[in-house]
PDB file of C-alpha atoms in Angstrom:
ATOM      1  CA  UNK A   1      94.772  27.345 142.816  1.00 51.00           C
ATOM      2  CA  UNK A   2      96.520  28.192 139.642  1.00 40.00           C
ATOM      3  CA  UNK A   3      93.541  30.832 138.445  1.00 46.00           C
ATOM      4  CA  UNK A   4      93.284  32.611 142.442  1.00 45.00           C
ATOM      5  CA  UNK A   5      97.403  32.938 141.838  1.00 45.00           C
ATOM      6  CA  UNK A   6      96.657  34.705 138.430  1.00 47.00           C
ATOM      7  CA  UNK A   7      93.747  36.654 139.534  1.00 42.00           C
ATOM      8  CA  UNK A   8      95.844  37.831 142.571  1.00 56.00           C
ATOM      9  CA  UNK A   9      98.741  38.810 139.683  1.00 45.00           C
ATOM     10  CA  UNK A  10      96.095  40.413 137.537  1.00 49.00           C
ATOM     11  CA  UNK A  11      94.758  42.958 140.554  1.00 46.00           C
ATOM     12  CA  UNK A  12      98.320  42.975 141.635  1.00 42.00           C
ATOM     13  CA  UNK A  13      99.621  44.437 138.311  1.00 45.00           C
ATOM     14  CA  UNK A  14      96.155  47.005 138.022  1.00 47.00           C
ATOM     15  CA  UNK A  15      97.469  48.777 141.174  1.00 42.00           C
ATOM     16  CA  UNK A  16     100.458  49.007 139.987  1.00 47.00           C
ATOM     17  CA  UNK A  17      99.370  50.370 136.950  1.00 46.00           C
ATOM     18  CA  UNK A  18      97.245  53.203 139.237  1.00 43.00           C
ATOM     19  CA  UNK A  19      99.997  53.899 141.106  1.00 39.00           C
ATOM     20  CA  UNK A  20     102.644  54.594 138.897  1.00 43.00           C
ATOM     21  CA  UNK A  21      99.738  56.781 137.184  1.00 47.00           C
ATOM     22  CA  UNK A  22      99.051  58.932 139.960  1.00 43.00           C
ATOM     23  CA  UNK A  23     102.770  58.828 140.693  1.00 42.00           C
ATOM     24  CA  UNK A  24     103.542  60.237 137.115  1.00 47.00           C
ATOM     25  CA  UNK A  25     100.775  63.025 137.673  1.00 52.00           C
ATOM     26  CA  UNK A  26     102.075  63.937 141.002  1.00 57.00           C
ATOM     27  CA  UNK A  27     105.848  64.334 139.228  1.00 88.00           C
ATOM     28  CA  UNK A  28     104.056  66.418 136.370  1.00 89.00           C
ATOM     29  CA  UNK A  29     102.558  68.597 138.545  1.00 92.00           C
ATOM     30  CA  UNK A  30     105.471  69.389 140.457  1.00 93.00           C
ATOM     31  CA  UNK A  31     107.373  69.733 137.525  1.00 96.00           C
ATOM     32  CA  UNK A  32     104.711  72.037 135.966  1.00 97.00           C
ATOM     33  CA  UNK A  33     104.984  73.834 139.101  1.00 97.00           C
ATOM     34  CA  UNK A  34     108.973  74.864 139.502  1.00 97.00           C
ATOM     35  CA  UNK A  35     108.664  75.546 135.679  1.00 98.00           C
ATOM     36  CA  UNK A  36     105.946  77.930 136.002  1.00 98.00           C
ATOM     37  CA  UNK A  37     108.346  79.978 139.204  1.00 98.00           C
ATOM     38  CA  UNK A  38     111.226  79.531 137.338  1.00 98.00           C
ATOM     39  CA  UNK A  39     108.778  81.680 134.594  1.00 98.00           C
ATOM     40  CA  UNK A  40     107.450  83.948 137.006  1.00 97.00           C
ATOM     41  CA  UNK A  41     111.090  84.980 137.858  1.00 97.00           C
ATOM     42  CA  UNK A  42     111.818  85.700 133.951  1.00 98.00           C
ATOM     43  CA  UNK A  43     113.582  89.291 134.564  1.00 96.00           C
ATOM     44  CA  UNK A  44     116.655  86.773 136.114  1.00 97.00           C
ATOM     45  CA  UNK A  45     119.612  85.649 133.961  1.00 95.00           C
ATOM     46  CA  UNK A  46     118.533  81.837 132.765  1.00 96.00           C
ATOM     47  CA  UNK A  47     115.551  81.686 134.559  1.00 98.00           C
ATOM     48  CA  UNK A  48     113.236  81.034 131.214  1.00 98.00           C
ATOM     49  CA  UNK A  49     115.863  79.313 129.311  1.00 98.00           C
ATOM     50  CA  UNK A  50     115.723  76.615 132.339  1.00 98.00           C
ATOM     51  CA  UNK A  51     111.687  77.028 133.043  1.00 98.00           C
ATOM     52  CA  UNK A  52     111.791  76.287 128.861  1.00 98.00           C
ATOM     53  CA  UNK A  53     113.769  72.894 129.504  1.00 98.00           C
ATOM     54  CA  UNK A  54     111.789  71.443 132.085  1.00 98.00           C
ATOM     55  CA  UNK A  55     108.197  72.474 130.305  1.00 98.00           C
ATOM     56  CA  UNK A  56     110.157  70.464 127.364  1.00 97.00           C
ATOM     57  CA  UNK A  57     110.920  67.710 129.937  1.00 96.00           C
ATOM     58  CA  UNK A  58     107.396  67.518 131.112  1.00 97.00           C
ATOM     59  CA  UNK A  59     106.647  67.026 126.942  1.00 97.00           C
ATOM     60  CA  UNK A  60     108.985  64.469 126.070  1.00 95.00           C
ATOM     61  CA  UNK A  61     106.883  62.190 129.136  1.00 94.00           C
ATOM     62  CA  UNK A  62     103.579  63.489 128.117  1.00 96.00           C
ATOM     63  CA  UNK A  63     103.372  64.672 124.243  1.00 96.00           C
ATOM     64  CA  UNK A  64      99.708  65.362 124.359  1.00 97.00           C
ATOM     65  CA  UNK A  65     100.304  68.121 127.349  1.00 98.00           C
ATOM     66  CA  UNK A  66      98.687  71.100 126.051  1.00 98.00           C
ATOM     67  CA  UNK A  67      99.495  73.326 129.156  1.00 98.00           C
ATOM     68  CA  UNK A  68     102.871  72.533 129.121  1.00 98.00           C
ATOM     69  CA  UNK A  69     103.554  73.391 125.137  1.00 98.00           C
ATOM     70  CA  UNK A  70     102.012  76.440 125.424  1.00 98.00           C
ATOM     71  CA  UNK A  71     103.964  77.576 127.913  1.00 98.00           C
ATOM     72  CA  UNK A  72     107.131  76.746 126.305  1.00 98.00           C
ATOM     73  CA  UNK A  73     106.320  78.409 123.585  1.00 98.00           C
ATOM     74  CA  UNK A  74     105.399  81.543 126.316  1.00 98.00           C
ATOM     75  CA  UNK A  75     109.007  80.926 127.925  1.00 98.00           C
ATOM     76  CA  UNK A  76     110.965  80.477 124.570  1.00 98.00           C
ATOM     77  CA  UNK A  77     109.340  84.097 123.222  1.00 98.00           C
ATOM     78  CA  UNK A  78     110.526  85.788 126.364  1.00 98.00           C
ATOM     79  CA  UNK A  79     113.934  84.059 125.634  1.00 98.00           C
ATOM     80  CA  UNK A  80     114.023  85.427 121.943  1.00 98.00           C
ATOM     81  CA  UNK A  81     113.558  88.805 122.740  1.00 96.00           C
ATOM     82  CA  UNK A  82     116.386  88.899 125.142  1.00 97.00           C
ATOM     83  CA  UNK A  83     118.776  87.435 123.005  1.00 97.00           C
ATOM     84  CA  UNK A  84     121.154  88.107 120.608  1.00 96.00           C
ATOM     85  CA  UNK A  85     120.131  88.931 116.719  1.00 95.00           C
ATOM     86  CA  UNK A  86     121.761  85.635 115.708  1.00 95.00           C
ATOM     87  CA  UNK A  87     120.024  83.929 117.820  1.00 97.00           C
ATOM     88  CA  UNK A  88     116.170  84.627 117.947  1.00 97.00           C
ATOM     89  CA  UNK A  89     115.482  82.750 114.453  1.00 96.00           C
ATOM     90  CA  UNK A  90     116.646  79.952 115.784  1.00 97.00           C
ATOM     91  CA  UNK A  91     114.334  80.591 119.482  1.00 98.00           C
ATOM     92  CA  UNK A  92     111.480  81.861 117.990  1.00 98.00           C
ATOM     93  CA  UNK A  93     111.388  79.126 115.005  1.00 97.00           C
ATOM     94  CA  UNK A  94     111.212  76.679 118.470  1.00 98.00           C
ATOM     95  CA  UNK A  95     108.420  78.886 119.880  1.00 98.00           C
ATOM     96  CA  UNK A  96     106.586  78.367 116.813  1.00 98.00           C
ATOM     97  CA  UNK A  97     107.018  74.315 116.476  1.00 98.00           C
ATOM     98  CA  UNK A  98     105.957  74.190 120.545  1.00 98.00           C
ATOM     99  CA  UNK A  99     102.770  76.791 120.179  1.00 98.00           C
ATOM    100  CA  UNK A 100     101.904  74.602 116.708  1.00 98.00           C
ATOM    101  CA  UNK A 101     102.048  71.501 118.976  1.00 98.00           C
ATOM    102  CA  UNK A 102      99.838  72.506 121.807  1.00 98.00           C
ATOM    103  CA  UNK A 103      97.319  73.730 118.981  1.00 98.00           C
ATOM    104  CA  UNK A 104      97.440  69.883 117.482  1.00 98.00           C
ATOM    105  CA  UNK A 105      97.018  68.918 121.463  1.00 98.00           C
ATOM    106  CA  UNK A 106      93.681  71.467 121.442  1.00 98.00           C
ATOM    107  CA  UNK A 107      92.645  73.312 118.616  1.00 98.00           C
ATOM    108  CA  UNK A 108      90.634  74.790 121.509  1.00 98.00           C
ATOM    109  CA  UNK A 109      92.903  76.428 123.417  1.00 98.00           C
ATOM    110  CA  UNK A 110      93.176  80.414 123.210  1.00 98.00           C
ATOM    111  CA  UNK A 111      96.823  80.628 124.445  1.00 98.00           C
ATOM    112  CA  UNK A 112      97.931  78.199 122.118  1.00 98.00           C
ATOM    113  CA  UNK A 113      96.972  79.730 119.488  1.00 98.00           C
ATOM    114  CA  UNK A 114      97.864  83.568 120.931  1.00 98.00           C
ATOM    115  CA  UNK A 115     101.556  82.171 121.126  1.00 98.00           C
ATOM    116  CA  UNK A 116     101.885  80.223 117.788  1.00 98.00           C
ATOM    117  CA  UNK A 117     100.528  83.805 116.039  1.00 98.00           C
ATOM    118  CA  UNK A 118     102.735  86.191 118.600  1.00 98.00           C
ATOM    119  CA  UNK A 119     105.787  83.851 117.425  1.00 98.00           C
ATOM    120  CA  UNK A 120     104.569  84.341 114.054  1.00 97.00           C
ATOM    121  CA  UNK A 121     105.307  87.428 113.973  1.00 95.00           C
ATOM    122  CA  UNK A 122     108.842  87.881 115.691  1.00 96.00           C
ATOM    123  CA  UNK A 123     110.099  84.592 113.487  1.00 96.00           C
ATOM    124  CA  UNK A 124     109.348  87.354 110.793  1.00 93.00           C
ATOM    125  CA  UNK A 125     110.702  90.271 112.375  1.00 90.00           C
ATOM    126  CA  UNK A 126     114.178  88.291 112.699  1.00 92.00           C
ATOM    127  CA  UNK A 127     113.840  87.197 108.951  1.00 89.00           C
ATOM    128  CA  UNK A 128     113.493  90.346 108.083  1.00 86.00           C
ATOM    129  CA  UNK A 129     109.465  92.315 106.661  1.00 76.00           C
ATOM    130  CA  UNK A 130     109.834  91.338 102.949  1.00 76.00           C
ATOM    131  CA  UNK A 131     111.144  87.566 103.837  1.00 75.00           C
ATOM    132  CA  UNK A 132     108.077  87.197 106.027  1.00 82.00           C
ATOM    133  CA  UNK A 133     105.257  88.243 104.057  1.00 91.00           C
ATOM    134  CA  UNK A 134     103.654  84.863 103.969  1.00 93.00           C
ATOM    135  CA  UNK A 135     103.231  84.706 107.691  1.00 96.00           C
ATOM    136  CA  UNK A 136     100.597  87.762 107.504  1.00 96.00           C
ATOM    137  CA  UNK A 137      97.989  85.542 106.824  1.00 96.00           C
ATOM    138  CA  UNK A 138      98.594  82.710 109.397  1.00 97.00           C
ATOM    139  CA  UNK A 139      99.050  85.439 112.199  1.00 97.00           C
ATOM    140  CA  UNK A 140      95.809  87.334 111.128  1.00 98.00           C
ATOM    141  CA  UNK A 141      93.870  83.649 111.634  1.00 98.00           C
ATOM    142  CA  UNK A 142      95.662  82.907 114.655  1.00 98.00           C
ATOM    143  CA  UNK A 143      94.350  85.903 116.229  1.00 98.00           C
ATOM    144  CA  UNK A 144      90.738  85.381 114.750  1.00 98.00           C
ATOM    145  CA  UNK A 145      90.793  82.037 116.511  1.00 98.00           C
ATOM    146  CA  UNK A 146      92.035  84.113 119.484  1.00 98.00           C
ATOM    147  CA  UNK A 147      89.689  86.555 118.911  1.00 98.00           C
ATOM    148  CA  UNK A 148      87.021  83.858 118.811  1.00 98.00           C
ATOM    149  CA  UNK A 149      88.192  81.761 121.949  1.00 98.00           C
ATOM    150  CA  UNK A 150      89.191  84.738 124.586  1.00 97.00           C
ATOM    151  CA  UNK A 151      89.027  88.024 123.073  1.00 95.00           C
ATOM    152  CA  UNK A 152      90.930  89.521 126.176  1.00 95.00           C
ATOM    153  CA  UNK A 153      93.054  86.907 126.337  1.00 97.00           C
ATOM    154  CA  UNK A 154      96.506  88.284 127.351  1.00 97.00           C
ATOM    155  CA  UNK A 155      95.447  91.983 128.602  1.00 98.00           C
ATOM    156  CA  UNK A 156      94.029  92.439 124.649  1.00 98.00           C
ATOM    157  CA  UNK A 157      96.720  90.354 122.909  1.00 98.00           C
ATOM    158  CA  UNK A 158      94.674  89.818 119.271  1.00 98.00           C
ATOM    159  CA  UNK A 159      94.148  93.063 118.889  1.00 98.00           C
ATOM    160  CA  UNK A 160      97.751  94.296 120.257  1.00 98.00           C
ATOM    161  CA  UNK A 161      99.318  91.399 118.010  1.00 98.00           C
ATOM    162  CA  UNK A 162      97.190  93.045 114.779  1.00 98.00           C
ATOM    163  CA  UNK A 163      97.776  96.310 115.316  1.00 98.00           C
ATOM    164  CA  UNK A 164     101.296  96.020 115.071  1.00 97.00           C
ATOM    165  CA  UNK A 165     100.903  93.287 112.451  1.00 96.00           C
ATOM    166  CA  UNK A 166      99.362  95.964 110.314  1.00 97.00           C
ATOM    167  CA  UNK A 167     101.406  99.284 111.509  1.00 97.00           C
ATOM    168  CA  UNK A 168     104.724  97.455 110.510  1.00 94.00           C
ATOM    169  CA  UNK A 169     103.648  95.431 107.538  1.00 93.00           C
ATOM    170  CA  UNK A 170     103.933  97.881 104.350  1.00 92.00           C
ATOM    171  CA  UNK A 171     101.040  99.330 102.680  1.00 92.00           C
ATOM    172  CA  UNK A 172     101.205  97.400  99.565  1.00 90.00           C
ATOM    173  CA  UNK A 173     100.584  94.522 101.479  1.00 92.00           C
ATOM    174  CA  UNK A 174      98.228  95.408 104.034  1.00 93.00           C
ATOM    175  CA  UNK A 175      99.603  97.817 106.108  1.00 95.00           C
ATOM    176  CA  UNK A 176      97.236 100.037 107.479  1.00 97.00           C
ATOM    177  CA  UNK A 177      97.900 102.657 110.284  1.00 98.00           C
ATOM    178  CA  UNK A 178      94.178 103.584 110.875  1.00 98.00           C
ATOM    179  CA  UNK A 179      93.237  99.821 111.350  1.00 98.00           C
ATOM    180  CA  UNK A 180      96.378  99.642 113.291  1.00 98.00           C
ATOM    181  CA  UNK A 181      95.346 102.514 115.229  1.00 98.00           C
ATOM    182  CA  UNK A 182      91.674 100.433 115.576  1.00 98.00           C
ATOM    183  CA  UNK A 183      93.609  97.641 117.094  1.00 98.00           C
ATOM    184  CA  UNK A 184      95.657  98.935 119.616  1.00 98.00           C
ATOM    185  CA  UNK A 185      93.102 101.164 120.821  1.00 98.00           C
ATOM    186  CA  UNK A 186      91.117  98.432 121.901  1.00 98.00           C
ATOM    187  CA  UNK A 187      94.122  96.496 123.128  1.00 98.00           C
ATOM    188  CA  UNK A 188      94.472  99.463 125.966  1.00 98.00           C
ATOM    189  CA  UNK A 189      90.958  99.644 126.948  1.00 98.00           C
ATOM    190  CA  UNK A 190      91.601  95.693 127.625  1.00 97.00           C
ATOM    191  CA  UNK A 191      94.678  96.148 129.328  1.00 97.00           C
ATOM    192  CA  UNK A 192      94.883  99.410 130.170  1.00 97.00           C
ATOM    193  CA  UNK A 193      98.061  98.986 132.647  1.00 97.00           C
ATOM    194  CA  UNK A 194      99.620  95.916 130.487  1.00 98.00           C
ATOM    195  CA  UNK A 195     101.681  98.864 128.580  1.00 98.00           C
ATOM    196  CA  UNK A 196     103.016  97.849 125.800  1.00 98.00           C
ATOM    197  CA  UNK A 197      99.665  98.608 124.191  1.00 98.00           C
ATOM    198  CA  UNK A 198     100.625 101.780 124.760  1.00 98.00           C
ATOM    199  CA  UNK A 199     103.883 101.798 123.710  1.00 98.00           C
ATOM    200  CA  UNK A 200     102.787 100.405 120.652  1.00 98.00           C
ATOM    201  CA  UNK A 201      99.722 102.566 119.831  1.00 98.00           C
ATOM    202  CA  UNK A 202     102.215 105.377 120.805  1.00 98.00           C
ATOM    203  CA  UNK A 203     104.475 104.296 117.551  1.00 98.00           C
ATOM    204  CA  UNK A 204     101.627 104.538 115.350  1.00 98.00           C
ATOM    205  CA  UNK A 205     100.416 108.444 116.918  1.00 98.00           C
ATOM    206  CA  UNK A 206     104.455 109.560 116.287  1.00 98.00           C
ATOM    207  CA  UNK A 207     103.902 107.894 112.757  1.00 97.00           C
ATOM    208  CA  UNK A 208     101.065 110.301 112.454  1.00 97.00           C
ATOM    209  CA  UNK A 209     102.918 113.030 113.735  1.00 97.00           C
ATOM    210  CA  UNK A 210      99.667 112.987 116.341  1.00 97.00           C
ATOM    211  CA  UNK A 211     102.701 113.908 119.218  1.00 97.00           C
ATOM    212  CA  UNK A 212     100.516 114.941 122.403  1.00 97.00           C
ATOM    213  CA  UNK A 213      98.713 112.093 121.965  1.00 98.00           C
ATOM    214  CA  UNK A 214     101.884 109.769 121.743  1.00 98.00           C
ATOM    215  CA  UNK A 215     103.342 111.774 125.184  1.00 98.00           C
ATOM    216  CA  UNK A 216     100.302 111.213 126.970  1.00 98.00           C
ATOM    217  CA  UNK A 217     100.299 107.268 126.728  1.00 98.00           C
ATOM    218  CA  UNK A 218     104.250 107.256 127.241  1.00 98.00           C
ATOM    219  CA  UNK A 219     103.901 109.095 130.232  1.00 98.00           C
ATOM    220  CA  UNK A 220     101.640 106.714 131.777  1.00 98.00           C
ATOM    221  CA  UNK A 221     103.839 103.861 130.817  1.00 98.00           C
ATOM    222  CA  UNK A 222     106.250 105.584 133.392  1.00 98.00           C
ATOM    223  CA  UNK A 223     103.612 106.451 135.957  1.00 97.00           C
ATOM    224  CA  UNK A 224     102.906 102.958 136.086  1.00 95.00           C
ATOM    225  CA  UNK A 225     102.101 100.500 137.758  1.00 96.00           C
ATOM    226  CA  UNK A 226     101.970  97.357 135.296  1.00 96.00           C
ATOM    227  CA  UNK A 227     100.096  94.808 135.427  1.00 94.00           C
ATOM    228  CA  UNK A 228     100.573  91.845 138.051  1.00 93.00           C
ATOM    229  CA  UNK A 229     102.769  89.548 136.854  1.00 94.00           C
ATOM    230  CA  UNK A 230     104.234  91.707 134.562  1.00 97.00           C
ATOM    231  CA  UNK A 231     107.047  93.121 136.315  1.00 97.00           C
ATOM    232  CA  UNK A 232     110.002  91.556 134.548  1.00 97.00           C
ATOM    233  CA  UNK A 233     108.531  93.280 131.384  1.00 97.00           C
ATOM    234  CA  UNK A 234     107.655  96.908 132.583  1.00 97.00           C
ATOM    235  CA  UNK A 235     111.727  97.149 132.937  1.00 97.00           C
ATOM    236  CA  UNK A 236     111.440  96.845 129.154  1.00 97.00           C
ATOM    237  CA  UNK A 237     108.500  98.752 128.564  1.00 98.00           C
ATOM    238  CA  UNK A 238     109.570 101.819 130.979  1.00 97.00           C
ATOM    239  CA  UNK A 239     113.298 102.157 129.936  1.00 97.00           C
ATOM    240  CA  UNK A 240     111.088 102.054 125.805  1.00 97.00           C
ATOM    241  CA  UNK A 241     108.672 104.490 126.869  1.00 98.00           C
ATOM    242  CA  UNK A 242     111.870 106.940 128.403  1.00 97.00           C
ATOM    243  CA  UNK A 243     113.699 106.507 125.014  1.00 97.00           C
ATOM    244  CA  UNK A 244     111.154 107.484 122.623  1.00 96.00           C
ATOM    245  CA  UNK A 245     110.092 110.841 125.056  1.00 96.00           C
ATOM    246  CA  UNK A 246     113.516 111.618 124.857  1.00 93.00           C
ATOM    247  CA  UNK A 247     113.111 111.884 120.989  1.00 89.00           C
ATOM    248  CA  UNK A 248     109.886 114.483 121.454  1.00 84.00           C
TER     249      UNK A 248
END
């Protein structure tokens, strides 16, 4: 009697076990879920910062949740570049840690390692070109493994990432504007209506005093459209592309 009693306990405490497993999943997914609108509606006041915390939430249950770090990483860079100067070390030195993470999750996983080398490179920008220099070699691998992985992987993100990497870096340590040229040339044949390829590749023609060249990409960052999804940041990229024509 005693062993049917604990046998009965034993299956007892299995489905349990199931349940609250598939429970958890179910909760992850819908928290994955409002994270990723809250993300998809960006361009509003908050909207990242909040999609940021609950992609953070969704860590703290699950650590090994490669999706999820990513895409905090993705949220916090959004974050960064619409905050204050004071501020974006801080974000983007979170970005980093979060990208890093999903990389230890899957070494694998092309948007992990997009976002850890994309972070890369603003952490630096806020520190400042000369206080950065030892991130040009990190970034450069993170896009090889990029490169390797998904070479179109965010409408021609390794190449857009390295061509700016080398147009901004200076030329006694790397910088290059003909390989940046290279780069972002390639970056808007793979996304030819995600536009800040264009507004990028643009910087390096006005560089070059190559000026026709540089109006004929900015005006089809205002002709538009972008790319769906990418709404929130064509705001960005069209009220760019209307500044620098202004200084033709």
């Amino acid at each position: 009697m005693l062993a049917k009693k604990s046998l009965t306990l034993g299956v007892f405490l299995c489905l349990t076990l199931i349940l609250s497993q598939f429970a958890f999943a179910e909760d992850t997914a819908a928290l994955m879920g409002k994270a990723d609108q809250l993300y998809l509606q960006r361009g509003q006041e908050g909207k990242a910062v909040e999609a940021a915390r609950i992609y953070e939430t969704i860590l703290k249950a699950e650590p090994g949740n490669t999706e999820a770090a990513w895409k905090k990483a993705r949220a916090l860079f959004w974050v960064g570049g619409h905050s204050p100067e004071e501020k974006k070390l801080e974000i983007y030195s979170q970005a980093v840690e979060s990208a890093k993470q999903a990389i230890k999750n899957d070494p694998k996983s092309a948007p992990a390692h997009f976002w850890l080398g994309a972070s890369y490179g603003f952490y630096g920008n806020a520190k400042g070109v000369m206080e950065s220099l030892s991130l040009i070699d990190p970034i450069k691998e993170e896009m090889a493994a990029v490169m390797e992985l998904d070479p179109t992987y965010a409408h021609g993100g390794p190449d857009r990432v390295l061509g700016r990497l080398y147009f901004k870096v200076p030329g006694l340590f790397g910088g290059d504007n003909d390989l940046a040229m290279e780069h972002l040339e390639k970056a808007v044949k793979a996304g030819p209506n995600y536009f800040l390829n264009h507004i990028y590749l643009a910087e390096v023609y006005l560089d070059e005093e190559m000026n026709d060249k540089a109006k004929g990409l900015l005006q089809k960052v205002l002709a538009g459209p972008p790319s769906e999804g990418m709404e929130p940041e064509y705001v960005d990229w069209k009220a760019a592309a209307q500044r620098m024509l202004g200084k033709l």
